Amino acid sequence: MPTEVILPKVDMDMQAGQISRWFFEEGATVKKGDVLFEIETDKAAMEVDAPADGILRDITGEEGVDIPVGRVVAWIFAEGEPYAALQGAAEEAVPALPLMNAGTRHIAAGEEIQPPRSTSATTKVRATPLARRIAKMAAIDITFLKGTGPGGRIGKADVQAAVAARDLLQERVPAAVSTGTGDESTLQLFEEGSYELVPHDSMRKTIARRLVEAKQTIPHFHLRISCRLDTLLVLRQQANNAARMRKSENGEDVPAYKISVNDFAIKALAEAFMDVPDANVSWTEANMVRHRHADIGVAVSVPGGLVTPIVRRAEEKRLSVISNEMRDLASRARSRKLRPEEYKGGTAAVSNLGMYGIEDFSAIINPPHAAILAVGAAEERPIICDGEVESAMMMNVTLAVDHRAIDGAIAAELLAAFKRHIENPLGMLI
Amino acid sequence: MDDMPRELSYAQAIQEAMAIAMERDERVFLMGEDIGVYGGAFQVTGDLVERFGTDRVMDTPISELGGAGVAVGAAVTGLRPIFEFQFSDFATLGMEQIVNQAAKMRYMLGGEVSVPVVMRFPAGSGTGAAAQHSQSLEAWLGHVPGLKVIQPATPHDVKGMLLAAIEDPDPVMIFEHKLLYKMKGPVPEGYYTVPIGKAEIRREGNDLTIVATSIMVHKSLEAARELEQEDISVEVIDLRTIRPMDREAVIASVRKTSRLLCVYEGVKTLGVGAEVSAMIAESEAFDYLDAPIMRLGGAETPIPYNPELEKAAVPQVPDIVKAARDLVKGAR
Amino acid sequence: MNKAAKTVGGTSGENRPFIYREYSPEQLKGALRKMYLIRQFEEGAEESYMRGLIHGTMHLSIGQEATAVGVCLPLAEQDQIASTHRGHGHCIAKGAEISRMFAEFFGKTTGYCKGRGGSMHIADVNSGNLGANGIVGGGIPIAVGAALTAKRLKTGNVVISFFGDGANNEGAFHEALNMASLWKLPIVFICENNNYGMSTSVERSTAVKYISERAAGYSMPGVTIDGNVVSEVAEAVHAAVSRARRGDGPTLIEAKTYRHRGHSKSDRNRYRTREEIDDWVTNRDPIKLFEAELKEFGIIDEQGIASIREETKSEIEAGIEFARNSPSPDVVDLERYVYTEPA
């Protein structure tokens, strides 16, 4: 988790301050206690120290400009911490300005509206009770509105104008966050009494939010290839047979590892990224992020939804390590015991529905990734080899790719590399 | 062919109510100054003394305090008196018996007695009677638990509400605006009642709720017609009862329109509209307000003699129009 | 009719005072019993108050028992009285139960007013007591109204309007007497003149020497009597009640008496002398006067008196006990009885 660097209050009665000088630049490595910048005050220049070790990024605090006390002016990312765009990071971090989020962290559509209680964000704004009520229901942060009433008072008309403007904007630019209006008209399409309403939990809300964002902002395209598994399956069997036995927590004898086809898929994809580094990327507006490692997220189905724990630096890990890590991650995913750093981030993902018999499917890319591999079932199928029909164990995989970051040829190379590793699995054991 | 109910004046409607009540129930009788052969200061009782005799239409000496007390004592022991104060201003002389006795006897005696007395108060300004004969004191009496206070604004309502008041086991104070006595309106024949404690929506609208009492109801309706020309849609509520007030009706209306203007003749400060405003501010209608609550009431002065000053001392139609327009157009 | 009547002495027949000719020995003993009840009730209430069991204040009528009992002797049960803030004695004389009076003073739901009224508003509607009143002169017009009802509904009832010397200067007094006389209503106005309107003596407040003189101003008979002599009171009231029942209209009776205690529990008695109080207490105690007469006319002996005293004492004690054990009103019922519940 990146540490925020804020403009601190250094004086009684201080509302805002100016950074007179930064001592470090974007991307610099800092140590806790290093003087990051100076604040100009009435009395004297105050030095502000770095609150943590790491890399200074996203310096937004401009020199010579009034900045309100408490606002984030930069971030410090720990060594090796995956660097995500400011938006994404800001989402995870504690918001510096409660005002920023008061309006956008909104009520789910259909939630019961209580009479507004005074919040720190809204007490100082002049607005009629009706305006506040409508704003709350429409998820508009009233503090951002300009009122046309006497003394700048915000009235119903002002809020309605803001709602209309936002609706117009959402038509033109897909919103990052769905406002979820239209519930009532949806429900009206169903026969009364023929359904039950189940409120969303936070996992469902997060899934909805992130996947809508993904689909609305990432230009997906898909490539498909089938892989022959015969060699891999034999090798897998041999590898698993060679496993030594060890004592489990319950005192039972269990094998030291048990590798699955999916474990091979994870490793193969990681290796493929090493073969085709141009595909090992993430898209940001300013730059292409070229990853040095393959942190592969693996979709795990959990009760009520899905989670994608990450196998970091999968290219460096032996299959048995990947396998055991996956077992542990999956189990803890199901019991909701994962730590955020275990499922946030990653460079690409794998999703496997083969155990359900699905032949092939397309998955949705999880930002900030640029690719996701959808793995189908391993099945015996007839193929033609050297002009002869034979039966073989085949598996379809579909790669979804962010066209902003990865073009068709690169994606094809990546998929071909994946197939090569799957069909020549011994290479992955070396 | 002609199915229209016949028209009576407000004063005639009161007389008819009292006559019907006296015919139905021999316990009902009238007390007041000059209500017998003189016919009452505002000709309300008219010829009732000829129809019912001096025992049931009793002229009293000029003794408001004693007279009101006699009415209270008679009511406690089994009669149903209707006591007329010649001017509402003279309520001041009878306040001891109204407030300390009539309002409180039932409570102080733990429910052992009821006080079914009706007291009538000709009230309001506009006749040039000046400071001591023109007041609107309904807020004073509305402030007293144990009393019921009504202000019918139409001939139909005054007959029905007075009949309801006479049947009510508790003390009912009825304030009649003098300028309404000659106003005519449809009044059904025979016995009927209009419930105490229920307001009436006189005109529906969407942009503003006006809550008005007595003669201000009529002024508000006139203002509403004018405002219609400007595309401002006003809902006018005739409050009709001051205590107990019909909160629900006002709350529902303000939820719909988001704006409230109270119009009343009594002095603005600490008057009936002050209660309506505070009640709305405390209620669930608060969340629907899109403008400050406004009141138009009587000026902070005794009612003047000079006719122009007299008019200026109470809300008039142009005042209502302007206030409504300001509220709806967002100038306030 | 403006002369003060005098007690008539003597032991036989026509010369005996009115009550000994008019009422049976049982009735007379009953009258003494009532006087003791009043006296001891007041003392018991006083003690309870001093122990902190009674809220507010009280206006004790110790010393005025003869008026209360003498007025109520000639009354029928359905005749009505309207009382004053000093109304405990009236209430008992008219037939109220001691226990329910104490319960009311203790603020309990078993009290006559369900704990809502207290001492100053004590009432017993069922025995014809329309209530004590906290406003001086407040009950007088109400009594006239009750008399109007009696005449209108032809019930034959007579109404007694009690008030003190202080009230005779209230506007309500004058308006009420005027209307009662004008309309010839069946009412008797009883002024208990104990010489002081709180701290102001009658001499300093009232323009006439005898309050009964006011009667002339309202065209009704007026008489001043010794309010501490049961027979004088009963005789005057008897005549007035008969007059009223005949339809001849009201009478004003001024009964001169004295209160042994101060106006209320906060009175320091600075406006009258120790000597004056002692004189009345020692020499003009109405109970002692009545007992002397009763013994003189052979109605009762010392033992009989002692036994009445014991009896009434037990009744007082039982009443206090009842009041202590009675429940207090629930706060939830605060607004009950403001209005008559809809049927």
PDB file of C-alpha atoms in Angstrom, chain B residues 47-272:
ATOM      1  CA  ASP B  47     -85.533  37.047  15.907  1.00  0.00           C
ATOM      2  CA  LEU B  48     -84.500  33.912  17.804  1.00  0.00           C
ATOM      3  CA  VAL B  49     -85.914  35.406  21.012  1.00  0.00           C
ATOM      4  CA  GLU B  50     -89.352  35.471  19.461  1.00  0.00           C
ATOM      5  CA  ARG B  51     -89.095  31.830  18.475  1.00  0.00           C
ATOM      6  CA  PHE B  52     -87.542  30.486  21.676  1.00  0.00           C
ATOM      7  CA  GLY B  53     -88.362  32.979  24.422  1.00  0.00           C
ATOM      8  CA  THR B  54     -86.266  34.947  26.844  1.00  0.00           C
ATOM      9  CA  ASP B  55     -85.390  31.912  28.937  1.00  0.00           C
ATOM     10  CA  ARG B  56     -83.465  30.425  26.030  1.00  0.00           C
ATOM     11  CA  VAL B  57     -82.235  33.660  24.487  1.00  0.00           C
ATOM     12  CA  MET B  58     -80.986  35.458  27.588  1.00  0.00           C
ATOM     13  CA  ASP B  59     -79.820  39.048  27.549  1.00  0.00           C
ATOM     14  CA  THR B  60     -77.128  39.438  30.187  1.00  0.00           C
ATOM     15  CA  PRO B  61     -75.998  42.588  31.902  1.00  0.00           C
ATOM     16  CA  ILE B  62     -72.639  43.884  30.753  1.00  0.00           C
ATOM     17  CA  SER B  63     -70.774  41.359  32.869  1.00  0.00           C
ATOM     18  CA  GLU B  64     -68.411  39.332  30.694  1.00  0.00           C
ATOM     19  CA  LEU B  65     -66.576  37.795  33.609  1.00  0.00           C
ATOM     20  CA  GLY B  66     -69.687  36.915  35.578  1.00  0.00           C
ATOM     21  CA  GLY B  67     -71.585  35.934  32.496  1.00  0.00           C
ATOM     22  CA  ALA B  68     -68.887  33.625  31.234  1.00  0.00           C
ATOM     23  CA  GLY B  69     -68.735  32.074  34.686  1.00  0.00           C
ATOM     24  CA  VAL B  70     -72.483  31.545  34.726  1.00  0.00           C
ATOM     25  CA  ALA B  71     -72.124  29.801  31.380  1.00  0.00           C
ATOM     26  CA  VAL B  72     -69.388  27.578  32.795  1.00  0.00           C
ATOM     27  CA  GLY B  73     -71.449  26.696  35.860  1.00  0.00           C
ATOM     28  CA  ALA B  74     -74.498  25.950  33.753  1.00  0.00           C
ATOM     29  CA  ALA B  75     -72.456  23.750  31.419  1.00  0.00           C
ATOM     30  CA  VAL B  76     -70.917  21.802  34.289  1.00  0.00           C
ATOM     31  CA  THR B  77     -74.337  21.066  35.772  1.00  0.00           C
ATOM     32  CA  GLY B  78     -76.163  19.867  32.686  1.00  0.00           C
ATOM     33  CA  LEU B  79     -77.067  22.717  30.311  1.00  0.00           C
ATOM     34  CA  ARG B  80     -75.472  23.581  26.955  1.00  0.00           C
ATOM     35  CA  PRO B  81     -74.942  27.346  26.882  1.00  0.00           C
ATOM     36  CA  ILE B  82     -73.741  29.329  23.876  1.00  0.00           C
ATOM     37  CA  PHE B  83     -72.228  32.502  25.254  1.00  0.00           C
ATOM     38  CA  GLU B  84     -71.741  35.440  22.882  1.00  0.00           C
ATOM     39  CA  PHE B  85     -69.031  37.993  23.586  1.00  0.00           C
ATOM     40  CA  GLN B  86     -70.127  41.116  21.758  1.00  0.00           C
ATOM     41  CA  PHE B  87     -66.613  41.706  20.496  1.00  0.00           C
ATOM     42  CA  SER B  88     -63.737  39.245  20.716  1.00  0.00           C
ATOM     43  CA  ASP B  89     -61.765  42.004  22.403  1.00  0.00           C
ATOM     44  CA  PHE B  90     -63.979  41.527  25.462  1.00  0.00           C
ATOM     45  CA  ALA B  91     -62.638  38.047  25.870  1.00  0.00           C
ATOM     46  CA  THR B  92     -60.070  39.845  27.980  1.00  0.00           C
ATOM     47  CA  LEU B  93     -62.732  40.527  30.582  1.00  0.00           C
ATOM     48  CA  GLY B  94     -63.807  36.934  30.663  1.00  0.00           C
ATOM     49  CA  MET B  95     -60.321  35.388  30.511  1.00  0.00           C
ATOM     50  CA  GLU B  96     -60.444  34.210  34.112  1.00  0.00           C
ATOM     51  CA  GLN B  97     -63.474  32.042  33.518  1.00  0.00           C
ATOM     52  CA  ILE B  98     -62.365  30.937  30.055  1.00  0.00           C
ATOM     53  CA  VAL B  99     -58.767  30.060  30.844  1.00  0.00           C
ATOM     54  CA  ASN B 100     -58.675  29.246  34.570  1.00  0.00           C
ATOM     55  CA  GLN B 101     -62.086  27.615  34.851  1.00  0.00           C
ATOM     56  CA  ALA B 102     -63.607  26.355  31.581  1.00  0.00           C
ATOM     57  CA  ALA B 103     -60.335  25.084  30.115  1.00  0.00           C
ATOM     58  CA  LYS B 104     -59.118  23.437  33.290  1.00  0.00           C
ATOM     59  CA  MET B 105     -62.048  22.206  35.336  1.00  0.00           C
ATOM     60  CA  ARG B 106     -62.172  18.803  33.709  1.00  0.00           C
ATOM     61  CA  TYR B 107     -58.483  18.240  34.181  1.00  0.00           C
ATOM     62  CA  MET B 108     -58.271  19.606  37.719  1.00  0.00           C
ATOM     63  CA  LEU B 109     -61.168  17.412  38.753  1.00  0.00           C
ATOM     64  CA  GLY B 110     -59.569  14.325  37.231  1.00  0.00           C
ATOM     65  CA  GLY B 111     -62.216  13.894  34.575  1.00  0.00           C
ATOM     66  CA  GLU B 112     -65.193  14.061  36.968  1.00  0.00           C
ATOM     67  CA  VAL B 113     -66.860  16.845  34.983  1.00  0.00           C
ATOM     68  CA  SER B 114     -67.006  18.106  31.415  1.00  0.00           C
ATOM     69  CA  VAL B 115     -67.581  21.713  30.389  1.00  0.00           C
ATOM     70  CA  PRO B 116     -69.672  21.662  27.193  1.00  0.00           C
ATOM     71  CA  VAL B 117     -69.819  25.438  26.708  1.00  0.00           C
ATOM     72  CA  VAL B 118     -69.558  27.289  23.389  1.00  0.00           C
ATOM     73  CA  MET B 119     -68.314  30.848  23.344  1.00  0.00           C
ATOM     74  CA  ARG B 120     -68.668  33.008  20.236  1.00  0.00           C
ATOM     75  CA  PHE B 121     -66.341  35.896  19.368  1.00  0.00           C
ATOM     76  CA  PRO B 122     -67.019  38.421  16.591  1.00  0.00           C
ATOM     77  CA  ALA B 123     -63.474  39.351  15.630  1.00  0.00           C
ATOM     78  CA  GLY B 124     -61.227  41.158  13.198  1.00  0.00           C
ATOM     79  CA  SER B 125     -60.683  44.560  11.675  1.00  0.00           C
ATOM     80  CA  GLY B 126     -62.000  46.551   8.738  1.00  0.00           C
ATOM     81  CA  THR B 127     -65.061  48.235  10.223  1.00  0.00           C
ATOM     82  CA  GLY B 128     -63.305  51.304  11.591  1.00  0.00           C
ATOM     83  CA  ALA B 129     -63.999  50.190  15.135  1.00  0.00           C
ATOM     84  CA  ALA B 130     -60.314  50.772  15.973  1.00  0.00           C
ATOM     85  CA  ALA B 131     -57.992  49.285  18.549  1.00  0.00           C
ATOM     86  CA  GLN B 132     -60.327  47.910  21.217  1.00  0.00           C
ATOM     87  CA  HIS B 133     -62.983  46.453  18.943  1.00  0.00           C
ATOM     88  CA  SER B 134     -60.950  44.937  16.107  1.00  0.00           C
ATOM     89  CA  GLN B 135     -58.590  42.321  17.505  1.00  0.00           C
ATOM     90  CA  SER B 136     -57.904  38.720  16.482  1.00  0.00           C
ATOM     91  CA  LEU B 137     -57.119  36.877  19.705  1.00  0.00           C
ATOM     92  CA  GLU B 138     -57.524  33.289  18.581  1.00  0.00           C
ATOM     93  CA  ALA B 139     -53.827  32.626  19.214  1.00  0.00           C
ATOM     94  CA  TRP B 140     -54.259  33.533  22.880  1.00  0.00           C
ATOM     95  CA  LEU B 141     -56.967  30.955  23.377  1.00  0.00           C
ATOM     96  CA  GLY B 142     -55.329  28.467  21.010  1.00  0.00           C
ATOM     97  CA  HIS B 143     -52.445  28.472  23.451  1.00  0.00           C
ATOM     98  CA  VAL B 144     -54.573  26.929  26.224  1.00  0.00           C
ATOM     99  CA  PRO B 145     -54.862  23.150  26.518  1.00  0.00           C
ATOM    100  CA  GLY B 146     -58.400  22.206  27.421  1.00  0.00           C
ATOM    101  CA  LEU B 147     -60.005  24.582  24.931  1.00  0.00           C
ATOM    102  CA  LYS B 148     -60.886  23.957  21.311  1.00  0.00           C
ATOM    103  CA  VAL B 149     -60.636  26.950  19.001  1.00  0.00           C
ATOM    104  CA  ILE B 150     -62.239  27.195  15.558  1.00  0.00           C
ATOM    105  CA  GLN B 151     -62.329  29.810  12.789  1.00  0.00           C
ATOM    106  CA  PRO B 152     -64.771  28.846  10.055  1.00  0.00           C
ATOM    107  CA  ALA B 153     -64.392  30.951   6.932  1.00  0.00           C
ATOM    108  CA  THR B 154     -67.569  30.190   4.980  1.00  0.00           C
ATOM    109  CA  PRO B 155     -71.298  30.149   5.694  1.00  0.00           C
ATOM    110  CA  HIS B 156     -71.347  26.391   5.001  1.00  0.00           C
ATOM    111  CA  ASP B 157     -68.596  25.758   7.523  1.00  0.00           C
ATOM    112  CA  VAL B 158     -69.781  28.106  10.245  1.00  0.00           C
ATOM    113  CA  LYS B 159     -73.134  26.372  10.429  1.00  0.00           C
ATOM    114  CA  GLY B 160     -71.640  22.874  10.419  1.00  0.00           C
ATOM    115  CA  MET B 161     -68.804  23.652  12.812  1.00  0.00           C
ATOM    116  CA  LEU B 162     -71.046  25.513  15.242  1.00  0.00           C
ATOM    117  CA  LEU B 163     -73.394  22.538  15.349  1.00  0.00           C
ATOM    118  CA  ALA B 164     -70.394  20.298  15.976  1.00  0.00           C
ATOM    119  CA  ALA B 165     -69.191  22.683  18.685  1.00  0.00           C
ATOM    120  CA  ILE B 166     -72.518  22.626  20.476  1.00  0.00           C
ATOM    121  CA  GLU B 167     -72.389  18.846  20.581  1.00  0.00           C
ATOM    122  CA  ASP B 168     -68.798  18.779  21.731  1.00  0.00           C
ATOM    123  CA  PRO B 169     -68.439  17.882  25.413  1.00  0.00           C
ATOM    124  CA  ASP B 170     -65.511  20.305  25.798  1.00  0.00           C
ATOM    125  CA  PRO B 171     -65.310  24.125  25.666  1.00  0.00           C
ATOM    126  CA  VAL B 172     -65.223  25.404  22.062  1.00  0.00           C
ATOM    127  CA  MET B 173     -64.259  28.985  21.199  1.00  0.00           C
ATOM    128  CA  ILE B 174     -65.471  30.159  17.806  1.00  0.00           C
ATOM    129  CA  PHE B 175     -63.943  33.225  16.183  1.00  0.00           C
ATOM    130  CA  GLU B 176     -66.159  34.828  13.532  1.00  0.00           C
ATOM    131  CA  HIS B 177     -64.706  37.576  11.345  1.00  0.00           C
ATOM    132  CA  LYS B 178     -67.057  40.552  11.311  1.00  0.00           C
ATOM    133  CA  LEU B 179     -66.455  41.223   7.616  1.00  0.00           C
ATOM    134  CA  LEU B 180     -67.674  37.702   6.842  1.00  0.00           C
ATOM    135  CA  TYR B 181     -71.102  38.152   8.416  1.00  0.00           C
ATOM    136  CA  LYS B 182     -72.608  39.502   5.227  1.00  0.00           C
ATOM    137  CA  MET B 183     -70.787  37.120   2.900  1.00  0.00           C
ATOM    138  CA  LYS B 184     -73.153  34.738   1.171  1.00  0.00           C
ATOM    139  CA  GLY B 185     -72.536  31.149   0.298  1.00  0.00           C
ATOM    140  CA  PRO B 186     -74.291  27.821  -0.270  1.00  0.00           C
ATOM    141  CA  VAL B 187     -75.626  26.313   2.945  1.00  0.00           C
ATOM    142  CA  PRO B 188     -77.468  22.996   2.988  1.00  0.00           C
ATOM    143  CA  GLU B 189     -80.797  22.892   4.784  1.00  0.00           C
ATOM    144  CA  GLY B 190     -81.309  21.048   8.016  1.00  0.00           C
ATOM    145  CA  TYR B 191     -78.858  19.476  10.393  1.00  0.00           C
ATOM    146  CA  TYR B 192     -75.289  18.617   9.433  1.00  0.00           C
ATOM    147  CA  THR B 193     -71.894  18.965  11.058  1.00  0.00           C
ATOM    148  CA  VAL B 194     -68.435  19.871   9.824  1.00  0.00           C
ATOM    149  CA  PRO B 195     -65.745  18.186  11.919  1.00  0.00           C
ATOM    150  CA  ILE B 196     -63.632  20.190  14.308  1.00  0.00           C
ATOM    151  CA  GLY B 197     -59.923  19.562  13.747  1.00  0.00           C
ATOM    152  CA  LYS B 198     -59.984  19.112   9.966  1.00  0.00           C
ATOM    153  CA  ALA B 199     -58.618  21.635   7.516  1.00  0.00           C
ATOM    154  CA  GLU B 200     -60.004  21.998   3.996  1.00  0.00           C
ATOM    155  CA  ILE B 201     -58.110  22.437   0.739  1.00  0.00           C
ATOM    156  CA  ARG B 202     -59.916  25.264  -0.988  1.00  0.00           C
ATOM    157  CA  ARG B 203     -57.768  25.255  -4.079  1.00  0.00           C
ATOM    158  CA  GLU B 204     -55.218  22.726  -5.302  1.00  0.00           C
ATOM    159  CA  GLY B 205     -51.824  23.751  -6.585  1.00  0.00           C
ATOM    160  CA  ASN B 206     -48.238  22.638  -6.988  1.00  0.00           C
ATOM    161  CA  ASP B 207     -45.850  25.512  -6.449  1.00  0.00           C
ATOM    162  CA  LEU B 208     -46.775  26.862  -3.037  1.00  0.00           C
ATOM    163  CA  THR B 209     -48.958  26.023  -0.060  1.00  0.00           C
ATOM    164  CA  ILE B 210     -50.790  28.909   1.561  1.00  0.00           C
ATOM    165  CA  VAL B 211     -52.245  28.125   4.979  1.00  0.00           C
ATOM    166  CA  ALA B 212     -54.818  30.766   5.832  1.00  0.00           C
ATOM    167  CA  THR B 213     -57.511  31.413   8.388  1.00  0.00           C
ATOM    168  CA  SER B 214     -60.847  33.188   8.319  1.00  0.00           C
ATOM    169  CA  ILE B 215     -61.039  36.133   5.960  1.00  0.00           C
ATOM    170  CA  MET B 216     -57.471  35.539   4.833  1.00  0.00           C
ATOM    171  CA  VAL B 217     -58.676  32.391   3.114  1.00  0.00           C
ATOM    172  CA  HIS B 218     -60.688  34.532   0.726  1.00  0.00           C
ATOM    173  CA  LYS B 219     -57.867  36.978   0.173  1.00  0.00           C
ATOM    174  CA  SER B 220     -55.510  34.087  -0.497  1.00  0.00           C
ATOM    175  CA  LEU B 221     -57.889  32.599  -3.048  1.00  0.00           C
ATOM    176  CA  GLU B 222     -58.056  35.937  -4.814  1.00  0.00           C
ATOM    177  CA  ALA B 223     -54.267  36.143  -4.790  1.00  0.00           C
ATOM    178  CA  ALA B 224     -54.083  32.608  -6.161  1.00  0.00           C
ATOM    179  CA  ARG B 225     -56.292  33.554  -9.103  1.00  0.00           C
ATOM    180  CA  GLU B 226     -53.989  36.466  -9.893  1.00  0.00           C
ATOM    181  CA  LEU B 227     -50.889  34.300  -9.580  1.00  0.00           C
ATOM    182  CA  GLU B 228     -52.349  31.802 -12.012  1.00  0.00           C
ATOM    183  CA  GLN B 229     -51.868  34.428 -14.702  1.00  0.00           C
ATOM    184  CA  GLU B 230     -48.154  34.294 -13.977  1.00  0.00           C
ATOM    185  CA  ASP B 231     -48.138  30.492 -14.168  1.00  0.00           C
ATOM    186  CA  ILE B 232     -47.709  30.152 -10.435  1.00  0.00           C
ATOM    187  CA  SER B 233     -49.877  27.363  -9.064  1.00  0.00           C
ATOM    188  CA  VAL B 234     -50.956  27.968  -5.468  1.00  0.00           C
ATOM    189  CA  GLU B 235     -52.598  25.512  -3.075  1.00  0.00           C
ATOM    190  CA  VAL B 236     -54.795  27.242  -0.494  1.00  0.00           C
ATOM    191  CA  ILE B 237     -55.601  25.471   2.757  1.00  0.00           C
ATOM    192  CA  ASP B 238     -58.383  26.803   4.971  1.00  0.00           C
ATOM    193  CA  LEU B 239     -57.100  25.784   8.396  1.00  0.00           C
ATOM    194  CA  ARG B 240     -60.572  26.042   9.989  1.00  0.00           C
ATOM    195  CA  THR B 241     -59.474  24.788  13.423  1.00  0.00           C
ATOM    196  CA  ILE B 242     -56.679  26.377  15.431  1.00  0.00           C
ATOM    197  CA  ARG B 243     -56.706  23.811  18.230  1.00  0.00           C
ATOM    198  CA  PRO B 244     -56.544  20.947  17.545  1.00  0.00           C
ATOM    199  CA  MET B 245     -54.731  21.827  14.326  1.00  0.00           C
ATOM    200  CA  ASP B 246     -54.895  19.529  11.267  1.00  0.00           C
ATOM    201  CA  ARG B 247     -51.161  18.919  11.003  1.00  0.00           C
ATOM    202  CA  GLU B 248     -51.458  16.067   8.549  1.00  0.00           C
ATOM    203  CA  ALA B 249     -53.188  18.148   5.906  1.00  0.00           C
ATOM    204  CA  VAL B 250     -50.570  20.870   6.025  1.00  0.00           C
ATOM    205  CA  ILE B 251     -47.672  18.393   6.075  1.00  0.00           C
ATOM    206  CA  ALA B 252     -49.034  16.518   3.064  1.00  0.00           C
ATOM    207  CA  SER B 253     -49.482  19.725   1.128  1.00  0.00           C
ATOM    208  CA  VAL B 254     -46.027  21.116   1.881  1.00  0.00           C
ATOM    209  CA  ARG B 255     -44.468  17.793   0.897  1.00  0.00           C
ATOM    210  CA  LYS B 256     -46.117  18.263  -2.446  1.00  0.00           C
ATOM    211  CA  THR B 257     -45.372  21.932  -3.100  1.00  0.00           C
ATOM    212  CA  SER B 258     -42.116  22.427  -1.129  1.00  0.00           C
ATOM    213  CA  ARG B 259     -43.095  25.952  -0.085  1.00  0.00           C
ATOM    214  CA  LEU B 260     -45.209  27.360   2.738  1.00  0.00           C
ATOM    215  CA  LEU B 261     -46.755  30.779   3.283  1.00  0.00           C
ATOM    216  CA  CYS B 262     -48.972  31.390   6.326  1.00  0.00           C
ATOM    217  CA  VAL B 263     -51.518  34.177   6.073  1.00  0.00           C
ATOM    218  CA  TYR B 264     -53.463  35.267   9.116  1.00  0.00           C
ATOM    219  CA  GLU B 265     -54.906  38.481  10.532  1.00  0.00           C
ATOM    220  CA  GLY B 266     -53.751  38.137  14.125  1.00  0.00           C
ATOM    221  CA  VAL B 267     -50.545  39.951  14.993  1.00  0.00           C
ATOM    222  CA  LYS B 268     -47.743  38.169  13.139  1.00  0.00           C
ATOM    223  CA  THR B 269     -45.464  37.699  16.119  1.00  0.00           C
ATOM    224  CA  LEU B 270     -46.490  34.679  18.189  1.00  0.00           C
ATOM    225  CA  GLY B 271     -49.613  34.211  16.083  1.00  0.00           C
ATOM    226  CA  VAL B 272     -51.310  31.182  14.563  1.00  0.00           C
TER     227      VAL B 272
END
